[in-house]
């Protein structure tokens, strides 16, 4: 029962994070026809962080760190991370 709840909660969180990150397209990779799962690894990390963290301010730091680790200097949209963290947090609590 607990495992099903955890799996369902993770799936819901992953789906929300996936939708928001892909719409944002932080490196504009989807805009140039890269595969739709281009950010899947980072989305999984952000989803896991969103399950641990209960506020947007901390989630901003996690998102920024995850994307900088993944894309280094190519990641230029760090100023958008607060908006993205707010969107994720708001969707998860609604």
PDB file of C-alpha atoms in Angstrom:
ATOM      1  CA  UNK A   1       0.000   0.000   0.000  1.00  0.00           C
ATOM      2  CA  UNK A   2       2.767   2.457   0.944  1.00  0.00           C
ATOM      3  CA  UNK A   3       4.803   1.501  -2.131  1.00  0.00           C
ATOM      4  CA  UNK A   4       1.827   2.171  -4.399  1.00  0.00           C
ATOM      5  CA  UNK A   5       1.284   5.563  -2.764  1.00  0.00           C
ATOM      6  CA  UNK A   6       4.969   6.458  -3.187  1.00  0.00           C
ATOM      7  CA  UNK A   7       5.003   5.307  -6.814  1.00  0.00           C
ATOM      8  CA  UNK A   8       1.816   7.208  -7.610  1.00  0.00           C
ATOM      9  CA  UNK A   9       3.125  10.329  -5.885  1.00  0.00           C
ATOM     10  CA  UNK A  10       6.413  10.118  -7.806  1.00  0.00           C
ATOM     11  CA  UNK A  11       4.587   9.586 -11.119  1.00  0.00           C
ATOM     12  CA  UNK A  12       2.380  12.614 -10.477  1.00  0.00           C
ATOM     13  CA  UNK A  13       5.391  14.723  -9.521  1.00  0.00           C
ATOM     14  CA  UNK A  14       7.429  13.512 -12.497  1.00  0.00           C
ATOM     15  CA  UNK A  15       4.584  14.308 -14.914  1.00  0.00           C
ATOM     16  CA  UNK A  16       4.188  17.833 -13.543  1.00  0.00           C
ATOM     17  CA  UNK A  17       7.933  18.522 -13.581  1.00  0.00           C
ATOM     18  CA  UNK A  18       8.277  17.029 -17.063  1.00  0.00           C
ATOM     19  CA  UNK A  19       5.533  19.252 -18.462  1.00  0.00           C
ATOM     20  CA  UNK A  20       6.944  22.415 -16.892  1.00  0.00           C
ATOM     21  CA  UNK A  21      10.606  21.750 -17.766  1.00  0.00           C
ATOM     22  CA  UNK A  22       9.800  20.737 -21.336  1.00  0.00           C
ATOM     23  CA  UNK A  23       7.641  23.838 -21.859  1.00  0.00           C
ATOM     24  CA  UNK A  24      10.471  25.950 -20.475  1.00  0.00           C
ATOM     25  CA  UNK A  25      13.079  24.130 -22.605  1.00  0.00           C
ATOM     26  CA  UNK A  26      16.055  25.530 -20.634  1.00  0.00           C
ATOM     27  CA  UNK A  27      18.598  25.003 -23.420  1.00  0.00           C
ATOM     28  CA  UNK A  28      16.164  25.402 -26.328  1.00  0.00           C
ATOM     29  CA  UNK A  29      16.923  21.825 -27.379  1.00  0.00           C
ATOM     30  CA  UNK A  30      13.316  20.838 -27.974  1.00  0.00           C
ATOM     31  CA  UNK A  31      12.919  23.887 -30.196  1.00  0.00           C
ATOM     32  CA  UNK A  32      15.514  22.402 -32.549  1.00  0.00           C
ATOM     33  CA  UNK A  33      13.780  19.020 -32.715  1.00  0.00           C
ATOM     34  CA  UNK A  34      15.855  17.125 -30.161  1.00  0.00           C
ATOM     35  CA  UNK A  35      14.080  14.059 -28.713  1.00  0.00           C
ATOM     36  CA  UNK A  36      11.183  14.826 -26.364  1.00  0.00           C
ATOM     37  CA  UNK A  37      13.013  12.999 -23.554  1.00  0.00           C
ATOM     38  CA  UNK A  38      16.087  15.223 -23.875  1.00  0.00           C
ATOM     39  CA  UNK A  39      15.780  16.480 -20.282  1.00  0.00           C
ATOM     40  CA  UNK A  40      14.568  13.217 -18.717  1.00  0.00           C
ATOM     41  CA  UNK A  41      17.594  12.712 -16.457  1.00  0.00           C
ATOM     42  CA  UNK A  42      17.360  16.268 -15.124  1.00  0.00           C
ATOM     43  CA  UNK A  43      13.566  16.000 -14.790  1.00  0.00           C
ATOM     44  CA  UNK A  44      13.982  12.883 -12.644  1.00  0.00           C
ATOM     45  CA  UNK A  45      16.413  14.745 -10.388  1.00  0.00           C
ATOM     46  CA  UNK A  46      14.135  17.787 -10.095  1.00  0.00           C
ATOM     47  CA  UNK A  47      11.131  15.543  -9.372  1.00  0.00           C
ATOM     48  CA  UNK A  48      13.059  13.782  -6.595  1.00  0.00           C
ATOM     49  CA  UNK A  49      14.074  17.163  -5.172  1.00  0.00           C
ATOM     50  CA  UNK A  50      10.483  18.425  -5.355  1.00  0.00           C
ATOM     51  CA  UNK A  51       9.374  15.453  -3.267  1.00  0.00           C
ATOM     52  CA  UNK A  52      11.954  16.293  -0.570  1.00  0.00           C
ATOM     53  CA  UNK A  53      11.565  20.068  -0.573  1.00  0.00           C
ATOM     54  CA  UNK A  54       8.433  21.912   0.422  1.00  0.00           C
ATOM     55  CA  UNK A  55       9.193  25.453  -0.733  1.00  0.00           C
ATOM     56  CA  UNK A  56      10.106  27.195  -3.964  1.00  0.00           C
ATOM     57  CA  UNK A  57      13.164  28.979  -2.552  1.00  0.00           C
ATOM     58  CA  UNK A  58      14.983  25.731  -1.816  1.00  0.00           C
ATOM     59  CA  UNK A  59      13.761  24.153  -5.044  1.00  0.00           C
ATOM     60  CA  UNK A  60      15.306  27.047  -7.009  1.00  0.00           C
ATOM     61  CA  UNK A  61      18.731  26.145  -5.651  1.00  0.00           C
ATOM     62  CA  UNK A  62      18.236  22.474  -6.518  1.00  0.00           C
ATOM     63  CA  UNK A  63      17.026  23.201 -10.060  1.00  0.00           C
ATOM     64  CA  UNK A  64      19.895  25.602 -10.700  1.00  0.00           C
ATOM     65  CA  UNK A  65      22.465  23.135  -9.348  1.00  0.00           C
ATOM     66  CA  UNK A  66      21.025  20.211 -11.331  1.00  0.00           C
ATOM     67  CA  UNK A  67      21.030  22.150 -14.593  1.00  0.00           C
ATOM     68  CA  UNK A  68      24.492  23.651 -14.062  1.00  0.00           C
ATOM     69  CA  UNK A  69      25.902  20.189 -13.319  1.00  0.00           C
ATOM     70  CA  UNK A  70      24.255  18.784 -16.434  1.00  0.00           C
ATOM     71  CA  UNK A  71      24.932  21.591 -18.894  1.00  0.00           C
ATOM     72  CA  UNK A  72      27.721  23.658 -17.319  1.00  0.00           C
ATOM     73  CA  UNK A  73      28.231  26.992 -19.056  1.00  0.00           C
ATOM     74  CA  UNK A  74      25.617  26.203 -21.707  1.00  0.00           C
ATOM     75  CA  UNK A  75      22.900  26.769 -19.111  1.00  0.00           C
ATOM     76  CA  UNK A  76      22.048  30.462 -19.436  1.00  0.00           C
ATOM     77  CA  UNK A  77      18.521  30.627 -18.005  1.00  0.00           C
ATOM     78  CA  UNK A  78      19.239  30.540 -14.275  1.00  0.00           C
ATOM     79  CA  UNK A  79      17.179  33.686 -13.750  1.00  0.00           C
ATOM     80  CA  UNK A  80      14.096  31.685 -14.835  1.00  0.00           C
ATOM     81  CA  UNK A  81      14.570  29.065 -12.118  1.00  0.00           C
ATOM     82  CA  UNK A  82      12.486  30.910  -9.506  1.00  0.00           C
ATOM     83  CA  UNK A  83       9.517  31.067 -11.860  1.00  0.00           C
ATOM     84  CA  UNK A  84       9.932  27.377 -12.704  1.00  0.00           C
ATOM     85  CA  UNK A  85      10.237  26.395  -9.032  1.00  0.00           C
ATOM     86  CA  UNK A  86       7.094  28.398  -8.242  1.00  0.00           C
ATOM     87  CA  UNK A  87       5.186  26.711 -11.066  1.00  0.00           C
ATOM     88  CA  UNK A  88       6.237  23.259  -9.876  1.00  0.00           C
ATOM     89  CA  UNK A  89       5.463  24.000  -6.234  1.00  0.00           C
ATOM     90  CA  UNK A  90       2.073  25.532  -7.040  1.00  0.00           C
ATOM     91  CA  UNK A  91       1.061  22.624  -9.255  1.00  0.00           C
ATOM     92  CA  UNK A  92       2.087  20.086  -6.627  1.00  0.00           C
ATOM     93  CA  UNK A  93       0.020  21.694  -3.885  1.00  0.00           C
ATOM     94  CA  UNK A  94      -3.089  22.173  -6.014  1.00  0.00           C
TER      95      UNK A  94
END
